[in-house]
Amino acid sequence: MPGIDEVHYMTAEDAAKVLRVKKQTLYAYVSRGWIRRQRQGDDGPVMYLREDVERMGSRSRARAEGGPSKGGSHQPHWSEPIIQTAITEITPRGPIYRGFAAVDLAAGGERFENLAEMLWTGVRSEEPESWPPEPLPVLAAHLFRELGGSMEPIQYFGVAVSLLAAAGDLRHDTRHGTTIADARAALSLFAGCLGYLGPEAGFVMGREGETLAAHLLRAVGAQANPVRERALNAALVLLADHHLTPQAVAVRLAASSGASLPHCLNAALSVHSNSRSRRVYRRIEDLLLEAPDEAGFLARIEESLRSSGRAPGFFHRMYPQGDPRVAPLLSLAAGAQPTRGRRPDWIGYLAAVRARTGMAPTAEAALTVLCHGLGLPRRSPGAIYALARTAGWIAHAIEQRMAGVMLRPRARYLG
């Protein structure tokens, strides 16, 4: 296979020698997603990515150097928060996931499950990934019944992941190599929690062989068909990660201190609970759904500009010429098959604002139009965004843990 050579890869014997571990330990590192491997040709030997092996070796040396000093104090291996990442790069074409443009992956039909695992491990699988269904923990089911469907999906996410974190104290994902299993479980649980927006007003468990996009549609009570499933899957792919957002930084801080994956996700959800992105989803959705017509929507956007200088759902400072993810999202919305009745021309609403103000719509506005074009219930866009972004948060947790350093910002005392 092109590119599998001794410059970028090494044999198991050499990798074990660099790491000063037995081969069994090397294989454990691979199972946990810490070291990537690739077979050379159809019948050739399995080779291990040199970059990952050297990173693990640096981590081991850092731990050794962080041992007790001559003075008897423990010196941890700290790092200033200048974070090196191989997960996502933001470019004029939009996010690039490990060398692949998000817009290209979405257009090519990349399954969200495959993308998530590529973000986590760095390896792109050619075979469609299928995750096992994850049942709702018994305690979570009891708590959710007591709450009686009174919360929004993001709050159910927080409860579910908190219970995963509690269980993880007994089954720590780092020590026992369950990181990927816990990652899949979290996303499956989050998809099921969207059932509280649907007609069942309760948790909807996934099915064997079902894609996450199909699970989401079924959970919210939308009629599933290939068109809607492909559209929602593409949206998940486009929104899976966006570099070092505040939520991703929170995940990395938690991971650098040794927190388990569910605890890292809890940190992200806590930051997300009142984040700008969550507020924008709520505001743009309310404006679109409550506007009587295009003129009414435009009037409300202009009023927001006059009062606060901002228009929710318009202008992203990282994409002054327009977010490249918007066009495919709106194209999917235009091709969506409505589940009931005739819908307003929301795409026209967004175009009218751009024509009047010069501000391009953001991915939040485009996803909101897509979700309601697919017939999803209110508050679905923000919940689907958080679920998609969880894949990226998990990738940041894994990468930070592999770096083997504690993030500790430097402070300048002003007192």
GROMACS .gro file of C-alpha atoms in nm:
model
  415
    1MET     CA    1   0.000   0.000   0.000
    2PRO     CA    2   0.157   0.337  -0.097
    3GLY     CA    3   0.302   0.532   0.192
    4ILE     CA    4   0.356   0.234   0.423
    5ASP     CA    5   0.733   0.241   0.459
    6GLU     CA    6   1.006   0.253   0.720
    7VAL     CA    7   1.023   0.632   0.706
    8HIS     CA    8   0.673   0.676   0.845
    9TYR     CA    9   0.614   0.330   0.998
   10MET     CA   10   0.805   0.074   1.199
   11THR     CA   11   0.773  -0.294   1.282
   12ALA     CA   12   0.626  -0.426   1.608
   13GLU     CA   13   0.975  -0.524   1.725
   14ASP     CA   14   1.117  -0.177   1.666
   15ALA     CA   15   0.812  -0.005   1.818
   16ALA     CA   16   0.832  -0.216   2.132
   17LYS     CA   17   1.204  -0.141   2.159
   18VAL     CA   18   1.147   0.237   2.131
   19LEU     CA   19   0.872   0.222   2.395
   20ARG     CA   20   1.068  -0.022   2.614
   21VAL     CA   21   0.761  -0.241   2.651
   22LYS     CA   22   0.655  -0.592   2.557
   23LYS     CA   23   0.465  -0.654   2.235
   24GLN     CA   24   0.151  -0.729   2.438
   25THR     CA   25   0.166  -0.375   2.580
   26LEU     CA   26   0.212  -0.234   2.229
   27TYR     CA   27  -0.100  -0.421   2.115
   28ALA     CA   28  -0.289  -0.277   2.413
   29TYR     CA   29  -0.187   0.074   2.306
   30VAL     CA   30  -0.328   0.000   1.959
   31SER     CA   31  -0.658  -0.129   2.099
   32ARG     CA   32  -0.698   0.194   2.296
   33GLY     CA   33  -0.648   0.405   1.985
   34TRP     CA   34  -0.314   0.547   2.102
   35ILE     CA   35  -0.102   0.400   1.821
   36ARG     CA   36  -0.221   0.357   1.464
   37ARG     CA   37  -0.116   0.067   1.246
   38GLN     CA   38  -0.151  -0.038   0.881
   39ARG     CA   39  -0.082  -0.360   0.691
   40GLN     CA   40   0.171  -0.326   0.408
   41GLY     CA   41  -0.004  -0.460   0.100
   42ASP     CA   42  -0.251  -0.746   0.108
   43ASP     CA   43  -0.020  -1.001   0.269
   44GLY     CA   44   0.257  -0.783   0.408
   45PRO     CA   45   0.349  -0.722   0.773
   46VAL     CA   46   0.154  -0.493   1.002
   47MET     CA   47   0.345  -0.166   1.054
   48TYR     CA   48   0.304   0.094   1.330
   49LEU     CA   49   0.293   0.468   1.273
   50ARG     CA   50   0.627   0.612   1.381
   51GLU     CA   51   0.474   0.947   1.483
   52ASP     CA   52   0.244   0.776   1.735
   53VAL     CA   53   0.519   0.552   1.869
   54GLU     CA   54   0.754   0.846   1.922
   55ARG     CA   55   0.474   1.044   2.091
   56MET     CA   56   0.412   0.758   2.331
   57GLY     CA   57   0.785   0.735   2.395
   58SER     CA   58   0.799   1.105   2.478
   59ARG     CA   59   0.505   1.060   2.711
   60SER     CA   60   0.683   0.780   2.896
   61ARG     CA   61   1.000   0.988   2.928
   62ALA     CA   62   0.797   1.285   3.052
   63ARG     CA   63   0.652   1.070   3.327
   64ALA     CA   64   0.997   0.949   3.422
   65GLU     CA   65   1.129   1.305   3.434
   66GLY     CA   66   0.831   1.407   3.643
   67GLY     CA   67   0.926   1.173   3.924
   68PRO     CA   68   1.053   1.280   4.267
   69SER     CA   69   1.334   1.531   4.252
   70LYS     CA   70   1.639   1.542   4.474
   71GLY     CA   71   1.450   1.772   4.704
   72GLY     CA   72   1.173   1.515   4.738
   73SER     CA   73   0.903   1.716   4.559
   74HIS     CA   74   0.707   1.588   4.262
   75GLN     CA   75   0.760   1.786   3.943
   76PRO     CA   76   0.474   1.726   3.697
   77HIS     CA   77   0.533   1.753   3.323
   78TRP     CA   78   0.339   2.067   3.238
   79SER     CA   79   0.271   2.239   2.910
   80GLU     CA   80   0.167   2.592   2.827
   81PRO     CA   81  -0.165   2.595   2.639
   82ILE     CA   82  -0.016   2.616   2.290
   83ILE     CA   83  -0.186   2.306   2.162
   84GLN     CA   84  -0.061   2.103   1.869
   85THR     CA   85  -0.335   1.903   1.702
   86ALA     CA   86  -0.372   1.675   1.402
   87ILE     CA   87  -0.753   1.658   1.427
   88THR     CA   88  -0.893   1.963   1.249
   89GLU     CA   89  -0.758   2.260   1.057
   90ILE     CA   90  -0.978   2.559   0.971
   91THR     CA   91  -0.923   2.676   0.612
   92PRO     CA   92  -1.112   2.889   0.359
   93ARG     CA   93  -1.269   2.559   0.245
   94GLY     CA   94  -1.398   2.499   0.595
   95PRO     CA   95  -1.283   2.235   0.845
   96ILE     CA   96  -1.024   1.981   0.728
   97TYR     CA   97  -1.049   1.659   0.931
   98ARG     CA   98  -0.713   1.478   0.940
   99GLY     CA   99  -0.639   1.592   0.586
  100PHE     CA  100  -0.992   1.549   0.444
  101ALA     CA  101  -1.221   1.845   0.376
  102ALA     CA  102  -1.549   1.817   0.565
  103VAL     CA  103  -1.744   1.936   0.260
  104ASP     CA  104  -1.588   1.661   0.047
  105LEU     CA  105  -1.657   1.391   0.305
  106ALA     CA  106  -2.019   1.500   0.336
  107ALA     CA  107  -2.067   1.516  -0.042
  108GLY     CA  108  -1.911   1.172  -0.078
  109GLY     CA  109  -2.153   1.014   0.167
  110GLU     CA  110  -1.902   0.941   0.443
  111ARG     CA  111  -2.088   0.770   0.724
  112PHE     CA  112  -2.078   0.973   1.046
  113GLU     CA  113  -1.967   0.669   1.243
  114ASN     CA  114  -1.667   0.624   1.012
  115LEU     CA  115  -1.579   0.993   1.039
  116ALA     CA  116  -1.601   0.983   1.419
  117GLU     CA  117  -1.363   0.688   1.441
  118MET     CA  118  -1.124   0.853   1.197
  119LEU     CA  119  -1.119   1.161   1.422
  120TRP     CA  120  -1.054   0.937   1.724
  121THR     CA  121  -0.789   0.704   1.578
  122GLY     CA  122  -0.653   0.877   1.269
  123VAL     CA  123  -0.739   0.572   1.058
  124ARG     CA  124  -1.001   0.595   0.784
  125SER     CA  125  -1.190   0.270   0.742
  126GLU     CA  126  -1.319   0.166   0.401
  127GLU     CA  127  -1.591  -0.054   0.553
  128PRO     CA  128  -1.908   0.106   0.696
  129GLU     CA  129  -1.891   0.122   1.074
  130SER     CA  130  -2.191   0.003   1.273
  131TRP     CA  131  -2.213   0.060   1.647
  132PRO     CA  132  -2.399  -0.164   1.892
  133PRO     CA  133  -2.713  -0.014   2.052
  134GLU     CA  134  -2.658   0.132   2.397
  135PRO     CA  135  -2.935   0.087   2.656
  136LEU     CA  136  -3.015   0.369   2.894
  137PRO     CA  137  -2.862   0.300   3.237
  138VAL     CA  138  -3.124   0.193   3.491
  139LEU     CA  139  -3.060   0.489   3.719
  140ALA     CA  140  -3.086   0.729   3.425
  141ALA     CA  141  -3.419   0.576   3.323
  142HIS     CA  142  -3.549   0.628   3.677
  143LEU     CA  143  -3.429   0.989   3.690
  144PHE     CA  144  -3.574   1.067   3.347
  145ARG     CA  145  -3.913   0.927   3.449
  146GLU     CA  146  -3.909   1.147   3.759
  147LEU     CA  147  -3.825   1.453   3.549
  148GLY     CA  148  -4.117   1.374   3.322
  149GLY     CA  149  -3.972   1.513   3.000
  150SER     CA  150  -3.934   1.861   3.145
  151MET     CA  151  -3.579   1.924   3.019
  152GLU     CA  152  -3.414   2.000   2.687
  153PRO     CA  153  -3.198   1.733   2.515
  154ILE     CA  154  -2.869   1.894   2.620
  155GLN     CA  155  -2.975   1.852   2.984
  156TYR     CA  156  -3.055   1.485   2.927
  157PHE     CA  157  -2.711   1.451   2.767
  158GLY     CA  158  -2.557   1.589   3.084
  159VAL     CA  159  -2.744   1.349   3.311
  160ALA     CA  160  -2.658   1.049   3.093
  161VAL     CA  161  -2.289   1.132   3.069
  162SER     CA  162  -2.271   1.203   3.444
  163LEU     CA  163  -2.394   0.851   3.509
  164LEU     CA  164  -2.141   0.716   3.259
  165ALA     CA  165  -1.875   0.910   3.450
  166ALA     CA  166  -1.986   0.755   3.779
  167ALA     CA  167  -1.968   0.408   3.627
  168GLY     CA  168  -1.632   0.493   3.474
  169ASP     CA  169  -1.482   0.537   3.819
  170LEU     CA  170  -1.516   0.160   3.850
  171ARG     CA  171  -1.414   0.088   3.488
  172HIS     CA  172  -1.164   0.358   3.398
  173ASP     CA  173  -1.146   0.377   3.019
  174THR     CA  174  -0.772   0.452   3.006
  175ARG     CA  175  -0.661   0.163   3.222
  176HIS     CA  176  -0.891  -0.093   3.065
  177GLY     CA  177  -0.881   0.019   2.702
  178THR     CA  178  -1.253   0.101   2.673
  179THR     CA  179  -1.212   0.452   2.531
  180ILE     CA  180  -1.363   0.379   2.189
  181ALA     CA  181  -1.641   0.167   2.342
  182ASP     CA  182  -1.729   0.449   2.582
  183ALA     CA  183  -1.719   0.700   2.294
  184ARG     CA  184  -1.965   0.496   2.090
  185ALA     CA  185  -2.186   0.448   2.395
  186ALA     CA  186  -2.201   0.823   2.466
  187LEU     CA  187  -2.309   0.910   2.112
  188SER     CA  188  -2.567   0.630   2.105
  189LEU     CA  189  -2.708   0.749   2.438
  190PHE     CA  190  -2.727   1.107   2.315
  191ALA     CA  191  -2.914   0.996   2.003
  192GLY     CA  192  -3.164   0.809   2.219
  193CYS     CA  193  -3.213   1.116   2.439
  194LEU     CA  194  -3.351   1.307   2.140
  195GLY     CA  195  -3.654   1.086   2.185
  196TYR     CA  196  -3.768   1.337   2.449
  197LEU     CA  197  -3.839   1.575   2.159
  198GLY     CA  198  -4.044   1.315   1.974
  199PRO     CA  199  -4.393   1.170   2.015
  200GLU     CA  200  -4.278   0.909   2.266
  201ALA     CA  201  -4.133   1.178   2.495
  202GLY     CA  202  -3.885   0.923   2.621
  203PHE     CA  203  -3.555   0.751   2.551
  204VAL     CA  204  -3.545   0.566   2.217
  205MET     CA  205  -3.281   0.293   2.197
  206GLY     CA  206  -3.092   0.225   1.876
  207ARG     CA  207  -3.128  -0.093   1.673
  208GLU     CA  208  -2.871  -0.341   1.548
  209GLY     CA  209  -2.726  -0.230   1.214
  210GLU     CA  210  -2.899   0.109   1.227
  211THR     CA  211  -2.697   0.419   1.142
  212LEU     CA  212  -2.684   0.700   1.393
  213ALA     CA  213  -2.867   0.927   1.147
  214ALA     CA  214  -3.151   0.675   1.113
  215HIS     CA  215  -3.162   0.636   1.491
  216LEU     CA  216  -3.195   1.013   1.532
  217LEU     CA  217  -3.479   1.038   1.281
  218ARG     CA  218  -3.667   0.755   1.449
  219ALA     CA  219  -3.606   0.901   1.795
  220VAL     CA  220  -3.765   1.238   1.710
  221GLY     CA  221  -4.055   1.075   1.529
  222ALA     CA  222  -3.960   1.180   1.176
  223GLN     CA  223  -4.034   0.939   0.896
  224ALA     CA  224  -3.705   0.781   0.789
  225ASN     CA  225  -3.612   0.731   0.426
  226PRO     CA  226  -3.279   0.729   0.237
  227VAL     CA  227  -3.304   1.098   0.139
  228ARG     CA  228  -3.357   1.220   0.496
  229GLU     CA  229  -3.101   0.979   0.638
  230ARG     CA  230  -2.832   1.095   0.393
  231ALA     CA  231  -2.914   1.460   0.462
  232LEU     CA  232  -2.891   1.426   0.840
  233ASN     CA  233  -2.576   1.212   0.814
  234ALA     CA  234  -2.410   1.481   0.599
  235ALA     CA  235  -2.503   1.748   0.854
  236LEU     CA  236  -2.343   1.544   1.133
  237VAL     CA  237  -2.025   1.509   0.926
  238LEU     CA  238  -2.007   1.881   0.846
  239LEU     CA  239  -2.042   1.981   1.213
  240ALA     CA  240  -1.833   1.711   1.386
  241ASP     CA  241  -1.548   1.942   1.490
  242HIS     CA  242  -1.432   2.302   1.456
  243HIS     CA  243  -1.083   2.320   1.605
  244LEU     CA  244  -1.027   2.466   1.954
  245THR     CA  245  -1.369   2.589   2.061
  246PRO     CA  246  -1.417   2.668   2.432
  247GLN     CA  247  -1.582   2.326   2.473
  248ALA     CA  248  -1.283   2.150   2.312
  249VAL     CA  249  -1.041   2.342   2.535
  250ALA     CA  250  -1.241   2.236   2.842
  251VAL     CA  251  -1.220   1.875   2.726
  252ARG     CA  252  -0.844   1.902   2.681
  253LEU     CA  253  -0.792   2.057   3.022
  254ALA     CA  254  -0.988   1.774   3.182
  255ALA     CA  255  -0.810   1.507   2.977
  256SER     CA  256  -0.467   1.650   3.057
  257SER     CA  257  -0.540   1.605   3.427
  258GLY     CA  258  -0.622   1.237   3.372
  259ALA     CA  259  -1.003   1.257   3.376
  260SER     CA  260  -1.197   0.970   3.220
  261LEU     CA  261  -1.374   1.023   2.889
  262PRO     CA  262  -1.724   1.071   3.041
  263HIS     CA  263  -1.582   1.328   3.283
  264CYS     CA  264  -1.420   1.508   2.987
  265LEU     CA  265  -1.755   1.517   2.807
  266ASN     CA  266  -1.916   1.649   3.123
  267ALA     CA  267  -1.669   1.939   3.112
  268ALA     CA  268  -1.761   2.012   2.750
  269LEU     CA  269  -2.135   1.999   2.817
  270SER     CA  270  -2.096   2.228   3.117
  271VAL     CA  271  -1.920   2.488   2.902
  272HIS     CA  272  -2.176   2.436   2.625
  273SER     CA  273  -2.476   2.479   2.857
  274ASN     CA  274  -2.488   2.857   2.809
  275SER     CA  275  -2.244   2.899   2.523
  276ARG     CA  276  -2.284   3.143   2.238
  277SER     CA  277  -2.349   2.862   1.991
  278ARG     CA  278  -2.632   2.718   2.199
  279ARG     CA  279  -2.793   3.061   2.238
  280VAL     CA  280  -2.764   3.128   1.863
  281TYR     CA  281  -2.943   2.803   1.779
  282ARG     CA  282  -3.231   2.895   2.006
  283ARG     CA  283  -3.259   3.253   1.876
  284ILE     CA  284  -3.235   3.181   1.504
  285GLU     CA  285  -3.484   2.896   1.538
  286ASP     CA  286  -3.734   3.118   1.721
  287LEU     CA  287  -3.691   3.395   1.464
  288LEU     CA  288  -3.744   3.161   1.168
  289LEU     CA  289  -4.042   2.976   1.312
  290GLU     CA  290  -4.220   3.281   1.449
  291ALA     CA  291  -4.167   3.518   1.155
  292PRO     CA  292  -4.497   3.567   0.966
  293ASP     CA  293  -4.316   3.601   0.633
  294GLU     CA  294  -3.986   3.706   0.475
  295ALA     CA  295  -4.044   4.075   0.544
  296GLY     CA  296  -4.122   4.001   0.907
  297PHE     CA  297  -3.805   3.793   0.944
  298LEU     CA  298  -3.595   4.064   0.783
  299ALA     CA  299  -3.747   4.327   1.014
  300ARG     CA  300  -3.658   4.122   1.323
  301ILE     CA  301  -3.300   4.070   1.206
  302GLU     CA  302  -3.260   4.444   1.144
  303GLU     CA  303  -3.405   4.520   1.488
  304SER     CA  304  -3.148   4.285   1.643
  305LEU     CA  305  -2.872   4.465   1.454
  306ARG     CA  306  -2.992   4.804   1.579
  307SER     CA  307  -3.025   4.694   1.942
  308SER     CA  308  -2.716   4.476   1.984
  309GLY     CA  309  -2.509   4.511   1.670
  310ARG     CA  310  -2.549   4.140   1.604
  311ALA     CA  311  -2.778   3.921   1.397
  312PRO     CA  312  -2.813   3.564   1.528
  313GLY     CA  313  -2.731   3.313   1.257
  314PHE     CA  314  -2.538   3.558   1.037
  315PHE     CA  315  -2.167   3.635   0.992
  316HIS     CA  316  -1.894   3.405   1.122
  317ARG     CA  317  -1.570   3.590   1.187
  318MET     CA  318  -1.363   3.287   1.081
  319TYR     CA  319  -1.537   3.292   0.741
  320PRO     CA  320  -1.580   3.658   0.642
  321GLN     CA  321  -1.672   3.554   0.287
  322GLY     CA  322  -1.917   3.291   0.406
  323ASP     CA  323  -1.894   2.953   0.578
  324PRO     CA  324  -1.832   2.679   0.314
  325ARG     CA  325  -2.053   2.439   0.511
  326VAL     CA  326  -2.362   2.653   0.455
  327ALA     CA  327  -2.408   2.582   0.084
  328PRO     CA  328  -2.423   2.202   0.121
  329LEU     CA  329  -2.653   2.229   0.423
  330LEU     CA  330  -2.895   2.456   0.237
  331SER     CA  331  -2.875   2.235  -0.072
  332LEU     CA  332  -2.975   1.939   0.144
  333ALA     CA  333  -3.256   2.148   0.290
  334ALA     CA  334  -3.381   2.235  -0.059
  335GLY     CA  335  -3.392   1.866  -0.149
  336ALA     CA  336  -3.551   1.754   0.179
  337GLN     CA  337  -3.888   1.586   0.154
  338PRO     CA  338  -4.131   1.759   0.392
  339THR     CA  339  -4.311   1.525   0.627
  340ARG     CA  340  -4.620   1.742   0.649
  341GLY     CA  341  -4.774   2.041   0.476
  342ARG     CA  342  -4.606   2.324   0.293
  343ARG     CA  343  -4.317   2.498   0.461
  344PRO     CA  344  -4.206   2.863   0.437
  345ASP     CA  345  -3.920   2.958   0.207
  346TRP     CA  346  -3.663   2.980   0.486
  347ILE     CA  347  -3.377   2.964   0.237
  348GLY     CA  348  -3.522   3.275   0.077
  349TYR     CA  349  -3.539   3.440   0.419
  350LEU     CA  350  -3.163   3.390   0.466
  351ALA     CA  351  -3.089   3.515   0.115
  352ALA     CA  352  -3.294   3.828   0.180
  353VAL     CA  353  -3.087   3.912   0.489
  354ARG     CA  354  -2.764   3.867   0.295
  355ALA     CA  355  -2.890   4.087   0.013
  356ARG     CA  356  -2.996   4.360   0.259
  357THR     CA  357  -2.704   4.350   0.505
  358GLY     CA  358  -2.420   4.176   0.321
  359MET     CA  359  -2.388   3.922   0.604
  360ALA     CA  360  -2.371   3.556   0.504
  361PRO     CA  361  -2.572   3.298   0.703
  362THR     CA  362  -2.383   3.072   0.941
  363ALA     CA  363  -2.392   2.695   0.984
  364GLU     CA  364  -2.633   2.745   1.276
  365ALA     CA  365  -2.889   2.907   1.049
  366ALA     CA  366  -2.836   2.652   0.772
  367LEU     CA  367  -2.869   2.353   1.006
  368THR     CA  368  -3.187   2.502   1.153
  369VAL     CA  369  -3.340   2.536   0.808
  370LEU     CA  370  -3.236   2.178   0.723
  371CYS     CA  371  -3.377   2.029   1.044
  372HIS     CA  372  -3.715   2.191   0.999
  373GLY     CA  373  -3.712   2.106   0.630
  374LEU     CA  374  -3.675   1.744   0.740
  375GLY     CA  375  -3.973   1.784   0.970
  376LEU     CA  376  -3.777   1.759   1.295
  377PRO     CA  377  -3.931   1.907   1.612
  378ARG     CA  378  -3.838   2.234   1.775
  379ARG     CA  379  -3.501   2.240   1.955
  380SER     CA  380  -3.367   1.961   1.733
  381PRO     CA  381  -3.101   2.177   1.560
  382GLY     CA  382  -2.914   2.267   1.879
  383ALA     CA  383  -2.933   1.910   2.008
  384ILE     CA  384  -2.807   1.763   1.680
  385TYR     CA  385  -2.523   2.016   1.675
  386ALA     CA  386  -2.416   1.911   2.027
  387LEU     CA  387  -2.435   1.543   1.934
  388ALA     CA  388  -2.228   1.595   1.618
  389ARG     CA  389  -1.971   1.805   1.801
  390THR     CA  390  -1.936   1.534   2.069
  391ALA     CA  391  -1.741   1.328   1.814
  392GLY     CA  392  -1.485   1.609   1.795
  393TRP     CA  393  -1.475   1.659   2.171
  394ILE     CA  394  -1.393   1.291   2.214
  395ALA     CA  395  -1.113   1.320   1.958
  396HIS     CA  396  -0.963   1.613   2.150
  397ALA     CA  397  -0.980   1.416   2.476
  398ILE     CA  398  -0.798   1.120   2.320
  399GLU     CA  399  -0.533   1.333   2.150
  400GLN     CA  400  -0.464   1.534   2.466
  401ARG     CA  401  -0.433   1.219   2.672
  402MET     CA  402  -0.185   1.076   2.422
  403ALA     CA  403   0.026   1.393   2.445
  404GLY     CA  404   0.102   1.304   2.807
  405VAL     CA  405   0.129   1.661   2.934
  406MET     CA  406  -0.079   1.868   3.174
  407LEU     CA  407  -0.214   2.192   3.031
  408ARG     CA  408  -0.149   2.474   3.273
  409PRO     CA  409  -0.194   2.834   3.155
  410ARG     CA  410   0.055   3.095   3.273
  411ALA     CA  411  -0.086   3.385   3.468
  412ARG     CA  412   0.038   3.742   3.500
  413TYR     CA  413  -0.031   3.874   3.849
  414LEU     CA  414  -0.174   4.227   3.842
  415GLY     CA  415  -0.227   4.291   4.213
   0.00000   0.00000   0.00000
